[in-house]
C-alpha cells in the first residue's frame, strides 16, 4: 500500500508553535514514528502553500492508495483542496492534532471533511498513527 501524508501550513512549526495545544513532537518526529510502524510505503510532505498541496493531491491520482492529510488552516477555507481530493480515487483520512471542535468557532467546519472517509481530531500526533492503522486494517 502506498500512502501520501500531507501536512499544510504551519505544521513545519510543530513542536515549537503553541506546544500547549500541539505538543512537543516535531513533524520530523511524527514522520519517524509513522515510518517505524512499517505498515505501508509512505510519502511524507509539508507545504505552507495551497497550490503545492493541490498539485501533490493531483499527482497522487492513479498510483497512491490513500492520502492522510492534515490541512491545517486550509481545512476551514479551501474549497480548492476539497475539489482536488474529490478527484482522488483512493481513501482519504483527515487528521488534526488538536480537537478543532473545542477551539474557536471558525475551526469547527472543515471543507476537507466533506471528502474524508475518516476524520481524526484531538489525539495529538497519535492521530497520524491511528490513521495509518485504520488504512492498513
Tab-separated table of N, CA, C and O in Angstrom:
chain	number	residue	atom	x	y	z
A	1	UNK	N	0.840	-1.180	0.000
A	1	UNK	CA	0.000	0.000	0.000
A	1	UNK	C	0.884	1.242	0.000
A	1	UNK	O	1.867	1.324	0.729
A	2	UNK	N	0.509	2.219	-0.816
A	2	UNK	CA	1.242	3.487	-0.889
A	2	UNK	C	0.345	4.592	-0.324
A	2	UNK	O	-0.788	4.771	-0.773
A	3	UNK	N	0.867	5.326	0.652
A	3	UNK	CA	0.105	6.379	1.327
A	3	UNK	C	0.882	7.687	1.260
A	3	UNK	O	2.061	7.743	1.606
A	4	UNK	N	0.191	8.728	0.824
A	4	UNK	CA	0.727	10.086	0.818
A	4	UNK	C	0.255	10.782	2.087
A	4	UNK	O	-0.951	10.819	2.362
A	5	UNK	N	1.187	11.289	2.879
A	5	UNK	CA	0.843	12.029	4.097
A	5	UNK	C	1.170	13.489	3.848
A	5	UNK	O	2.331	13.853	3.677
A	6	UNK	N	0.127	14.306	3.801
A	6	UNK	CA	0.272	15.734	3.507
A	6	UNK	C	0.022	16.571	4.747
A	6	UNK	O	-0.934	16.323	5.490
A	7	UNK	N	0.845	17.566	4.924
A	7	UNK	CA	0.728	18.491	6.047
A	7	UNK	C	0.709	19.907	5.518
A	7	UNK	O	1.555	20.292	4.725
A	8	UNK	N	-0.273	20.668	5.963
A	8	UNK	CA	-0.470	22.018	5.480
A	8	UNK	C	0.287	23.066	6.260
A	8	UNK	O	1.276	22.782	6.946
A	9	UNK	N	-0.193	24.305	6.170
A	9	UNK	CA	0.535	25.453	6.705
A	9	UNK	C	0.787	25.366	8.206
A	9	UNK	O	-0.052	24.906	8.966
A	10	UNK	N	1.970	25.808	8.560
A	10	UNK	CA	2.446	25.931	9.933
A	10	UNK	C	2.777	24.609	10.609
A	10	UNK	O	3.295	24.611	11.725
A	11	UNK	N	2.522	23.487	9.942
A	11	UNK	CA	2.868	22.213	10.566
A	11	UNK	C	4.366	21.979	10.592
A	11	UNK	O	4.856	21.157	11.371
A	12	UNK	N	5.121	22.730	9.808
A	12	UNK	CA	6.573	22.700	9.911
A	12	UNK	C	7.033	23.240	11.271
A	12	UNK	O	8.157	22.992	11.686
A	13	UNK	N	6.159	23.952	11.970
A	13	UNK	CA	6.478	24.504	13.289
A	13	UNK	C	6.027	23.605	14.441
A	13	UNK	O	6.156	23.978	15.610
A	14	UNK	N	5.504	22.442	14.113
A	14	UNK	CA	5.045	21.502	15.139
A	14	UNK	C	6.179	21.245	16.126
A	14	UNK	O	7.333	21.077	15.729
A	15	UNK	N	5.849	21.243	17.392
A	15	UNK	CA	6.847	21.046	18.443
A	15	UNK	C	7.348	22.339	19.045
A	15	UNK	O	7.826	22.361	20.175
A	16	UNK	N	7.238	23.444	18.282
A	16	UNK	CA	7.666	24.740	18.805
A	16	UNK	C	6.534	25.754	18.817
A	16	UNK	O	6.575	26.701	19.581
A	17	UNK	N	5.538	25.579	17.976
A	17	UNK	CA	4.403	26.501	17.903
A	17	UNK	C	3.309	26.034	18.864
A	17	UNK	O	2.783	24.941	18.732
A	18	UNK	N	2.984	26.852	19.814
A	18	UNK	CA	1.916	26.578	20.774
A	18	UNK	C	1.935	25.131	21.284
A	18	UNK	O	0.976	24.383	21.113
A	19	UNK	N	3.032	24.734	21.938
A	19	UNK	CA	3.130	23.341	22.395
A	19	UNK	C	2.034	22.949	23.389
A	19	UNK	O	1.721	21.765	23.514
A	20	UNK	N	1.431	23.933	24.056
A	20	UNK	CA	0.326	23.622	24.967
A	20	UNK	C	-0.907	23.137	24.195
A	20	UNK	O	-1.774	22.473	24.758
A	21	UNK	N	-0.977	23.420	22.902
A	21	UNK	CA	-2.071	22.932	22.050
A	21	UNK	C	-1.615	21.735	21.222
A	21	UNK	O	-2.318	20.720	21.126
A	22	UNK	N	-0.425	21.845	20.619
A	22	UNK	CA	0.013	20.867	19.616
A	22	UNK	C	1.045	19.869	20.121
A	22	UNK	O	1.404	18.940	19.395
A	23	UNK	N	1.548	20.040	21.326
A	23	UNK	CA	2.512	19.104	21.878
A	23	UNK	C	3.946	19.446	21.515
A	23	UNK	O	4.222	20.434	20.835
A	24	UNK	N	4.867	18.590	21.958
A	24	UNK	CA	6.295	18.839	21.796
A	24	UNK	C	6.923	18.093	20.626
A	24	UNK	O	8.054	18.373	20.256
A	25	UNK	N	6.209	17.129	20.054
A	25	UNK	CA	6.765	16.378	18.927
A	25	UNK	C	6.848	17.249	17.687
A	25	UNK	O	5.915	17.988	17.365
A	26	UNK	N	7.954	17.139	16.974
A	26	UNK	CA	8.132	17.866	15.720
A	26	UNK	C	7.551	17.045	14.574
A	26	UNK	O	7.244	15.853	14.724
A	27	UNK	N	7.437	17.665	13.421
A	27	UNK	CA	6.961	16.945	12.237
A	27	UNK	C	7.955	15.843	11.861
A	27	UNK	O	7.537	14.768	11.414
A	28	UNK	N	9.226	16.071	12.092
A	28	UNK	CA	10.240	15.027	11.863
A	28	UNK	C	9.996	13.840	12.785
A	28	UNK	O	10.119	12.685	12.366
A	29	UNK	N	9.636	14.104	14.042
A	29	UNK	CA	9.298	13.032	14.990
A	29	UNK	C	8.080	12.250	14.502
A	29	UNK	O	8.051	11.016	14.578
A	30	UNK	N	7.080	12.970	14.018
A	30	UNK	CA	5.862	12.324	13.525
A	30	UNK	C	6.197	11.416	12.344
A	30	UNK	O	5.762	10.256	12.276
A	31	UNK	N	6.983	11.939	11.407
A	31	UNK	CA	7.365	11.135	10.245
A	31	UNK	C	8.108	9.875	10.679
A	31	UNK	O	7.817	8.770	10.202
A	32	UNK	N	9.067	10.010	11.581
A	32	UNK	CA	9.851	8.858	12.042
A	32	UNK	C	8.956	7.816	12.701
A	32	UNK	O	9.107	6.607	12.456
A	33	UNK	N	8.009	8.259	13.524
A	33	UNK	CA	7.134	7.298	14.208
A	33	UNK	C	6.188	6.610	13.231
A	33	UNK	O	5.870	5.430	13.398
A	34	UNK	N	5.762	7.318	12.199
A	34	UNK	CA	4.902	6.698	11.177
A	34	UNK	C	5.694	5.672	10.372
A	34	UNK	O	5.210	4.572	10.098
A	35	UNK	N	6.906	6.023	9.986
A	35	UNK	CA	7.743	5.089	9.213
A	35	UNK	C	8.096	3.855	10.043
A	35	UNK	O	8.171	2.741	9.513
A	36	UNK	N	8.294	4.030	11.343
A	36	UNK	CA	8.641	2.912	12.216
A	36	UNK	C	7.520	1.875	12.299
A	36	UNK	O	7.789	0.705	12.599
A	37	UNK	N	6.307	2.267	12.005
A	37	UNK	CA	5.181	1.319	12.021
A	37	UNK	C	5.309	0.303	10.890
A	37	UNK	O	4.774	-0.796	10.991
A	38	UNK	N	5.976	0.672	9.806
A	38	UNK	CA	6.236	-0.209	8.672
A	38	UNK	C	4.955	-0.875	8.148
A	38	UNK	O	4.934	-2.071	7.880
A	39	UNK	N	3.901	-0.070	7.993
A	39	UNK	CA	2.622	-0.587	7.508
A	39	UNK	C	2.406	-0.354	6.018
A	39	UNK	O	1.564	-0.993	5.414
A	40	UNK	N	3.160	0.590	5.459
A	40	UNK	CA	2.938	0.959	4.058
A	40	UNK	C	4.133	1.756	3.561
A	40	UNK	O	4.973	2.205	4.347
A	41	UNK	N	4.168	1.942	2.258
A	41	UNK	CA	5.145	2.854	1.665
A	41	UNK	C	4.612	4.266	1.873
A	41	UNK	O	3.491	4.579	1.436
A	42	UNK	N	5.374	5.109	2.550
A	42	UNK	CA	4.911	6.447	2.896
A	42	UNK	C	5.662	7.514	2.116
A	42	UNK	O	6.865	7.441	1.948
A	43	UNK	N	4.910	8.500	1.664
A	43	UNK	CA	5.466	9.704	1.055
A	43	UNK	C	4.992	10.851	1.934
A	43	UNK	O	3.800	11.179	1.944
A	44	UNK	N	5.884	11.418	2.724
A	44	UNK	CA	5.553	12.390	3.771
A	44	UNK	C	5.964	13.773	3.301
A	44	UNK	O	7.143	13.998	2.997
A	45	UNK	N	5.009	14.725	3.237
A	45	UNK	CA	5.301	16.059	2.715
A	45	UNK	C	4.604	17.145	3.531
A	45	UNK	O	3.569	16.904	4.141
A	46	UNK	N	5.179	18.360	3.472
A	46	UNK	CA	4.586	19.533	4.119
A	46	UNK	C	4.783	20.738	3.225
A	46	UNK	O	5.833	20.911	2.618
A	47	UNK	N	3.745	21.584	3.155
A	47	UNK	CA	3.871	22.858	2.457
A	47	UNK	C	2.966	23.890	3.111
A	47	UNK	O	1.874	23.567	3.589
A	48	UNK	N	3.427	25.121	3.094
A	48	UNK	CA	2.612	26.245	3.548
A	48	UNK	C	1.798	26.837	2.410
A	48	UNK	O	1.091	27.827	2.612
A	49	UNK	N	1.878	26.237	1.222
A	49	UNK	CA	1.266	26.804	0.023
A	49	UNK	C	0.137	25.907	-0.501
A	49	UNK	O	0.374	24.740	-0.839
A	50	UNK	N	-1.035	26.472	-0.600
A	50	UNK	CA	-2.226	25.735	-1.021
A	50	UNK	C	-2.046	25.073	-2.386
A	50	UNK	O	-2.388	23.903	-2.574
A	51	UNK	N	-1.525	25.807	-3.346
A	51	UNK	CA	-1.368	25.269	-4.691
A	51	UNK	C	-0.445	24.071	-4.747
A	51	UNK	O	-0.680	23.132	-5.522
A	52	UNK	N	0.590	24.072	-3.937
A	52	UNK	CA	1.501	22.930	-3.903
A	52	UNK	C	0.787	21.705	-3.351
A	52	UNK	O	0.925	20.597	-3.889
A	53	UNK	N	0.000	21.879	-2.298
A	53	UNK	CA	-0.770	20.755	-1.751
A	53	UNK	C	-1.716	20.197	-2.808
A	53	UNK	O	-1.847	18.977	-2.960
A	54	UNK	N	-2.365	21.074	-3.554
A	54	UNK	CA	-3.274	20.649	-4.619
A	54	UNK	C	-2.507	19.880	-5.692
A	54	UNK	O	-2.961	18.820	-6.150
A	55	UNK	N	-1.354	20.388	-6.090
A	55	UNK	CA	-0.525	19.678	-7.079
A	55	UNK	C	-0.190	18.274	-6.593
A	55	UNK	O	-0.263	17.303	-7.353
A	56	UNK	N	0.204	18.143	-5.338
A	56	UNK	CA	0.570	16.825	-4.803
A	56	UNK	C	-0.627	15.885	-4.768
A	56	UNK	O	-0.488	14.691	-5.051
A	57	UNK	N	-1.803	16.392	-4.426
A	57	UNK	CA	-3.013	15.560	-4.436
A	57	UNK	C	-3.288	15.076	-5.853
A	57	UNK	O	-3.568	13.893	-6.084
A	58	UNK	N	-3.203	15.974	-6.814
A	58	UNK	CA	-3.445	15.590	-8.206
A	58	UNK	C	-2.414	14.577	-8.693
A	58	UNK	O	-2.761	13.624	-9.397
A	59	UNK	N	-1.150	14.759	-8.327
A	59	UNK	CA	-0.090	13.830	-8.732
A	59	UNK	C	-0.308	12.434	-8.145
A	59	UNK	O	0.165	11.441	-8.720
A	60	UNK	N	-0.994	12.337	-7.024
A	60	UNK	CA	-1.220	11.045	-6.367
A	60	UNK	C	-2.256	10.184	-7.099
A	60	UNK	O	-2.306	8.964	-6.888
A	61	UNK	N	-3.039	10.800	-7.959
A	61	UNK	CA	-4.091	10.065	-8.666
A	61	UNK	C	-3.494	8.927	-9.497
A	61	UNK	O	-2.522	9.099	-10.196
A	62	UNK	N	-4.104	7.741	-9.346
A	62	UNK	CA	-3.720	6.617	-10.173
A	62	UNK	C	-2.573	5.767	-9.651
A	62	UNK	O	-2.352	4.677	-10.161
A	63	UNK	N	-1.832	6.232	-8.653
A	63	UNK	CA	-0.731	5.407	-8.152
A	63	UNK	C	-0.536	5.494	-6.644
A	63	UNK	O	0.471	4.992	-6.123
A	64	UNK	N	-1.465	6.114	-5.940
A	64	UNK	CA	-1.426	6.186	-4.478
A	64	UNK	C	-2.741	5.642	-3.951
A	64	UNK	O	-3.806	5.987	-4.458
A	65	UNK	N	-2.654	4.779	-2.952
A	65	UNK	CA	-3.854	4.130	-2.428
A	65	UNK	C	-4.657	5.015	-1.493
A	65	UNK	O	-5.879	4.886	-1.410
A	66	UNK	N	-3.967	5.889	-0.768
A	66	UNK	CA	-4.660	6.697	0.234
A	66	UNK	C	-3.871	7.971	0.505
A	66	UNK	O	-2.664	8.028	0.285
A	67	UNK	N	-4.592	8.960	1.004
A	67	UNK	CA	-3.991	10.207	1.456
A	67	UNK	C	-4.404	10.438	2.903
A	67	UNK	O	-5.594	10.375	3.233
A	68	UNK	N	-3.416	10.692	3.741
A	68	UNK	CA	-3.648	11.192	5.094
A	68	UNK	C	-3.290	12.668	5.010
A	68	UNK	O	-2.187	13.017	4.608
A	69	UNK	N	-4.232	13.521	5.364
A	69	UNK	CA	-3.995	14.957	5.224
A	69	UNK	C	-4.331	15.699	6.504
A	69	UNK	O	-5.410	15.520	7.078
A	70	UNK	N	-3.375	16.491	6.955
A	70	UNK	CA	-3.616	17.479	7.990
A	70	UNK	C	-3.533	18.822	7.274
A	70	UNK	O	-2.447	19.362	7.077
A	71	UNK	N	-4.683	19.356	6.840
A	71	UNK	CA	-4.662	20.569	6.041
A	71	UNK	C	-4.419	21.838	6.844
A	71	UNK	O	-4.355	22.928	6.264
A	72	UNK	N	-4.260	21.721	8.167
A	72	UNK	CA	-4.050	22.914	8.981
A	72	UNK	C	-5.163	23.914	8.744
A	72	UNK	O	-6.336	23.553	8.594
A	73	UNK	N	-4.819	25.186	8.667
A	73	UNK	CA	-5.801	26.249	8.479
A	73	UNK	C	-6.578	26.154	7.177
A	73	UNK	O	-7.674	26.712	7.072
A	74	UNK	N	-6.050	25.440	6.187
A	74	UNK	CA	-6.789	25.279	4.927
A	74	UNK	C	-8.044	24.424	5.109
A	74	UNK	O	-8.923	24.433	4.250
A	75	UNK	N	-8.129	23.696	6.202
A	75	UNK	CA	-9.335	22.904	6.485
A	75	UNK	C	-10.589	23.763	6.398
A	75	UNK	O	-11.621	23.320	5.894
A	76	UNK	N	-10.466	24.964	6.905
A	76	UNK	CA	-11.616	25.830	7.116
A	76	UNK	C	-11.848	26.809	5.968
A	76	UNK	O	-12.828	27.553	5.994
A	77	UNK	N	-10.951	26.805	4.980
A	77	UNK	CA	-11.026	27.824	3.932
A	77	UNK	C	-10.944	27.299	2.510
A	77	UNK	O	-11.323	28.014	1.587
A	78	UNK	N	-10.454	26.088	2.308
A	78	UNK	CA	-10.067	25.695	0.954
A	78	UNK	C	-11.037	24.756	0.252
A	78	UNK	O	-10.968	23.529	0.398
A	79	UNK	N	-11.883	25.346	-0.557
A	79	UNK	CA	-12.722	24.564	-1.461
A	79	UNK	C	-11.838	23.922	-2.532
A	79	UNK	O	-12.117	22.815	-3.009
A	80	UNK	N	-10.746	24.583	-2.898
A	80	UNK	CA	-9.845	24.059	-3.922
A	80	UNK	C	-9.196	22.741	-3.485
A	80	UNK	O	-9.056	21.821	-4.302
A	81	UNK	N	-8.800	22.629	-2.230
A	81	UNK	CA	-8.255	21.358	-1.740
A	81	UNK	C	-9.358	20.309	-1.729
A	81	UNK	O	-9.123	19.158	-2.124
A	82	UNK	N	-10.554	20.667	-1.317
A	82	UNK	CA	-11.686	19.737	-1.379
A	82	UNK	C	-11.898	19.244	-2.808
A	82	UNK	O	-12.042	18.039	-3.040
A	83	UNK	N	-11.891	20.144	-3.774
A	83	UNK	CA	-12.085	19.750	-5.171
A	83	UNK	C	-10.998	18.779	-5.629
A	83	UNK	O	-11.281	17.794	-6.319
A	84	UNK	N	-9.749	19.041	-5.252
A	84	UNK	CA	-8.655	18.135	-5.623
A	84	UNK	C	-8.856	16.759	-4.980
A	84	UNK	O	-8.670	15.728	-5.631
A	85	UNK	N	-9.242	16.739	-3.718
A	85	UNK	CA	-9.489	15.463	-3.044
A	85	UNK	C	-10.671	14.723	-3.663
A	85	UNK	O	-10.662	13.486	-3.740
A	86	UNK	N	-11.671	15.453	-4.111
A	86	UNK	CA	-12.818	14.811	-4.775
A	86	UNK	C	-12.414	14.118	-6.068
A	86	UNK	O	-13.080	13.173	-6.505
A	87	UNK	N	-11.331	14.554	-6.691
A	87	UNK	CA	-10.847	13.935	-7.924
A	87	UNK	C	-9.899	12.758	-7.646
A	87	UNK	O	-9.480	12.072	-8.575
A	88	UNK	N	-9.573	12.523	-6.380
A	88	UNK	CA	-8.690	11.421	-5.989
A	88	UNK	C	-9.538	10.180	-5.735
A	88	UNK	O	-10.536	10.237	-5.013
A	89	UNK	N	-9.128	9.049	-6.306
A	89	UNK	CA	-9.932	7.829	-6.248
A	89	UNK	C	-9.764	7.015	-4.965
A	89	UNK	O	-10.609	6.194	-4.636
A	90	UNK	N	-8.657	7.209	-4.250
A	90	UNK	CA	-8.381	6.395	-3.067
A	90	UNK	C	-9.054	6.919	-1.813
A	90	UNK	O	-9.859	7.850	-1.848
A	91	UNK	N	-8.700	6.291	-0.705
A	91	UNK	CA	-9.266	6.709	0.577
A	91	UNK	C	-8.540	7.940	1.105
A	91	UNK	O	-7.362	8.153	0.817
A	92	UNK	N	-9.259	8.733	1.899
A	92	UNK	CA	-8.732	9.969	2.476
A	92	UNK	C	-9.037	9.981	3.966
A	92	UNK	O	-10.183	9.750	4.366
A	93	UNK	N	-8.008	10.252	4.761
A	93	UNK	CA	-8.188	10.432	6.204
A	93	UNK	C	-7.704	11.830	6.555
A	93	UNK	O	-6.581	12.215	6.237
A	94	UNK	N	-8.572	12.586	7.194
A	94	UNK	CA	-8.238	13.932	7.665
A	94	UNK	C	-7.782	13.824	9.116
A	94	UNK	O	-8.459	13.202	9.940
A	95	UNK	N	-6.638	14.442	9.423
A	95	UNK	CA	-6.076	14.393	10.772
A	95	UNK	C	-5.879	15.809	11.285
A	95	UNK	O	-5.398	16.689	10.559
A	96	UNK	N	-6.250	16.009	12.540
A	96	UNK	CA	-5.961	17.261	13.249
A	96	UNK	C	-5.350	16.900	14.591
A	96	UNK	O	-5.883	16.059	15.319
A	97	UNK	N	-4.230	17.513	14.922
A	97	UNK	CA	-3.546	17.246	16.183
A	97	UNK	C	-4.416	17.694	17.355
A	97	UNK	O	-4.576	16.977	18.338
A	98	UNK	N	-5.013	18.876	17.241
A	98	UNK	CA	-5.889	19.375	18.302
A	98	UNK	C	-7.342	18.983	17.995
A	98	UNK	O	-7.670	18.590	16.871
A	99	UNK	N	-8.179	19.105	19.001
A	99	UNK	CA	-9.604	18.880	18.794
A	99	UNK	C	-10.199	20.186	18.291
A	99	UNK	O	-10.460	21.110	19.072
A	100	UNK	N	-10.410	20.258	16.977
A	100	UNK	CA	-10.878	21.504	16.370
A	100	UNK	C	-12.252	21.912	16.886
A	100	UNK	O	-12.620	23.079	16.818
A	101	UNK	N	-13.009	20.982	17.447
A	101	UNK	CA	-14.355	21.289	17.939
A	101	UNK	C	-14.354	21.918	19.332
A	101	UNK	O	-15.378	22.403	19.789
A	102	UNK	N	-13.203	21.931	19.982
A	102	UNK	CA	-13.064	22.591	21.281
A	102	UNK	C	-12.395	23.952	21.145
A	102	UNK	O	-12.115	24.607	22.143
A	103	UNK	N	-12.139	24.351	19.911
A	103	UNK	CA	-11.420	25.591	19.666
A	103	UNK	C	-12.367	26.664	19.139
A	103	UNK	O	-13.579	26.547	19.254
A	104	UNK	N	-11.830	27.697	18.538
A	104	UNK	CA	-12.649	28.803	18.041
A	104	UNK	C	-13.707	28.286	17.065
A	104	UNK	O	-13.493	27.319	16.346
A	105	UNK	N	-14.840	28.969	17.040
A	105	UNK	CA	-15.981	28.522	16.232
A	105	UNK	C	-15.636	28.366	14.755
A	105	UNK	O	-16.120	27.438	14.104
A	106	UNK	N	-14.780	29.235	14.220
A	106	UNK	CA	-14.465	29.128	12.791
A	106	UNK	C	-13.725	27.829	12.460
A	106	UNK	O	-13.723	27.393	11.320
A	107	UNK	N	-13.112	27.189	13.461
A	107	UNK	CA	-12.402	25.927	13.232
A	107	UNK	C	-13.330	24.713	13.259
A	107	UNK	O	-12.902	23.602	12.955
A	108	UNK	N	-14.570	24.894	13.607
A	108	UNK	CA	-15.485	23.764	13.734
A	108	UNK	C	-15.911	23.199	12.385
A	108	UNK	O	-16.402	22.071	12.325
A	109	UNK	N	-15.756	23.954	11.324
A	109	UNK	CA	-16.127	23.480	9.988
A	109	UNK	C	-14.872	23.176	9.184
A	109	UNK	O	-13.938	23.970	9.153
A	110	UNK	N	-14.876	22.022	8.531
A	110	UNK	CA	-13.772	21.656	7.644
A	110	UNK	C	-14.339	21.260	6.288
A	110	UNK	O	-15.156	20.338	6.192
A	111	UNK	N	-13.891	21.942	5.247
A	111	UNK	CA	-14.274	21.546	3.891
A	111	UNK	C	-13.748	20.155	3.565
A	111	UNK	O	-14.424	19.361	2.903
A	112	UNK	N	-12.552	19.839	4.025
A	112	UNK	CA	-11.926	18.550	3.743
A	112	UNK	C	-12.773	17.394	4.270
A	112	UNK	O	-12.839	16.323	3.668
A	113	UNK	N	-13.457	17.606	5.383
A	113	UNK	CA	-14.284	16.549	5.972
A	113	UNK	C	-15.378	16.067	5.029
A	113	UNK	O	-15.831	14.925	5.139
A	114	UNK	N	-15.785	16.902	4.101
A	114	UNK	CA	-16.821	16.501	3.135
A	114	UNK	C	-16.336	15.363	2.231
A	114	UNK	O	-17.148	14.614	1.694
A	115	UNK	N	-15.031	15.233	2.059
A	115	UNK	CA	-14.461	14.170	1.229
A	115	UNK	C	-13.853	13.046	2.050
A	115	UNK	O	-13.737	11.906	1.602
A	116	UNK	N	-13.452	13.323	3.266
A	116	UNK	CA	-12.716	12.346	4.076
A	116	UNK	C	-13.552	11.111	4.374
A	116	UNK	O	-14.745	11.209	4.682
A	117	UNK	N	-12.917	9.960	4.292
A	117	UNK	CA	-13.552	8.702	4.689
A	117	UNK	C	-13.507	8.539	6.201
A	117	UNK	O	-14.313	7.798	6.769
A	118	UNK	N	-12.568	9.211	6.848
A	118	UNK	CA	-12.449	9.206	8.305
A	118	UNK	C	-11.813	10.529	8.717
A	118	UNK	O	-11.033	11.103	7.970
A	119	UNK	N	-12.185	10.989	9.922
A	119	UNK	CA	-11.630	12.215	10.481
A	119	UNK	C	-11.149	11.895	11.894
A	119	UNK	O	-11.893	11.339	12.693
A	120	UNK	N	-9.906	12.266	12.169
A	120	UNK	CA	-9.317	12.046	13.491
A	120	UNK	C	-8.889	13.405	14.027
A	120	UNK	O	-8.091	14.096	13.395
A	121	UNK	N	-9.423	13.787	15.178
A	121	UNK	CA	-9.095	15.090	15.763
A	121	UNK	C	-8.918	14.940	17.262
A	121	UNK	O	-9.701	14.253	17.918
A	122	UNK	N	-7.886	15.588	17.787
A	122	UNK	CA	-7.714	15.670	19.225
A	122	UNK	C	-6.883	14.564	19.844
A	122	UNK	O	-6.733	14.534	21.064
A	123	UNK	N	-6.300	13.685	19.035
A	123	UNK	CA	-5.455	12.620	19.582
A	123	UNK	C	-3.989	13.019	19.629
A	123	UNK	O	-3.129	12.183	19.889
A	124	UNK	N	-3.696	14.286	19.369
A	124	UNK	CA	-2.306	14.702	19.268
A	124	UNK	C	-1.690	14.062	18.031
A	124	UNK	O	-2.394	13.688	17.092
A	125	UNK	N	-0.378	13.899	18.059
A	125	UNK	CA	0.287	13.305	16.894
A	125	UNK	C	-0.034	11.823	16.744
A	125	UNK	O	0.207	11.242	15.682
A	126	UNK	N	-0.597	11.208	17.764
A	126	UNK	CA	-1.055	9.813	17.655
A	126	UNK	C	-2.105	9.674	16.555
A	126	UNK	O	-2.284	8.595	15.996
A	127	UNK	N	-2.766	10.764	16.213
A	127	UNK	CA	-3.764	10.722	15.148
A	127	UNK	C	-3.203	10.246	13.816
A	127	UNK	O	-3.878	9.560	13.056
A	128	UNK	N	-1.964	10.590	13.519
A	128	UNK	CA	-1.329	10.121	12.288
A	128	UNK	C	-1.192	8.600	12.298
A	128	UNK	O	-1.502	7.922	11.318
A	129	UNK	N	-0.722	8.057	13.410
A	129	UNK	CA	-0.548	6.605	13.513
A	129	UNK	C	-1.903	5.899	13.510
A	129	UNK	O	-2.037	4.821	12.912
A	130	UNK	N	-2.894	6.506	14.140
A	130	UNK	CA	-4.246	5.930	14.112
A	130	UNK	C	-4.766	5.866	12.673
A	130	UNK	O	-5.390	4.876	12.278
A	131	UNK	N	-4.503	6.908	11.906
A	131	UNK	CA	-4.933	6.925	10.503
A	131	UNK	C	-4.270	5.795	9.730
A	131	UNK	O	-4.924	5.084	8.948
A	132	UNK	N	-2.978	5.597	9.939
A	132	UNK	CA	-2.262	4.536	9.234
A	132	UNK	C	-2.768	3.157	9.635
A	132	UNK	O	-2.943	2.269	8.790
A	133	UNK	N	-3.033	2.952	10.930
A	133	UNK	CA	-3.573	1.657	11.384
A	133	UNK	C	-4.931	1.402	10.741
A	133	UNK	O	-5.232	0.287	10.312
A	134	UNK	N	-5.772	2.444	10.676
A	134	UNK	CA	-7.103	2.289	10.087
A	134	UNK	C	-6.995	1.930	8.602
A	134	UNK	O	-7.698	1.044	8.125
A	135	UNK	N	-6.094	2.613	7.902
A	135	UNK	CA	-5.927	2.340	6.467
A	135	UNK	C	-5.367	0.934	6.225
A	135	UNK	O	-5.745	0.271	5.267
A	136	UNK	N	-4.470	0.484	7.096
A	136	UNK	CA	-3.854	-0.828	6.924
A	136	UNK	C	-4.788	-1.970	7.333
A	136	UNK	O	-4.604	-3.101	6.886
A	137	UNK	N	-5.776	-1.626	8.179
A	137	UNK	CA	-6.684	-2.650	8.694
A	137	UNK	C	-7.632	-3.111	7.668
A	137	UNK	O	-8.108	-4.113	7.416
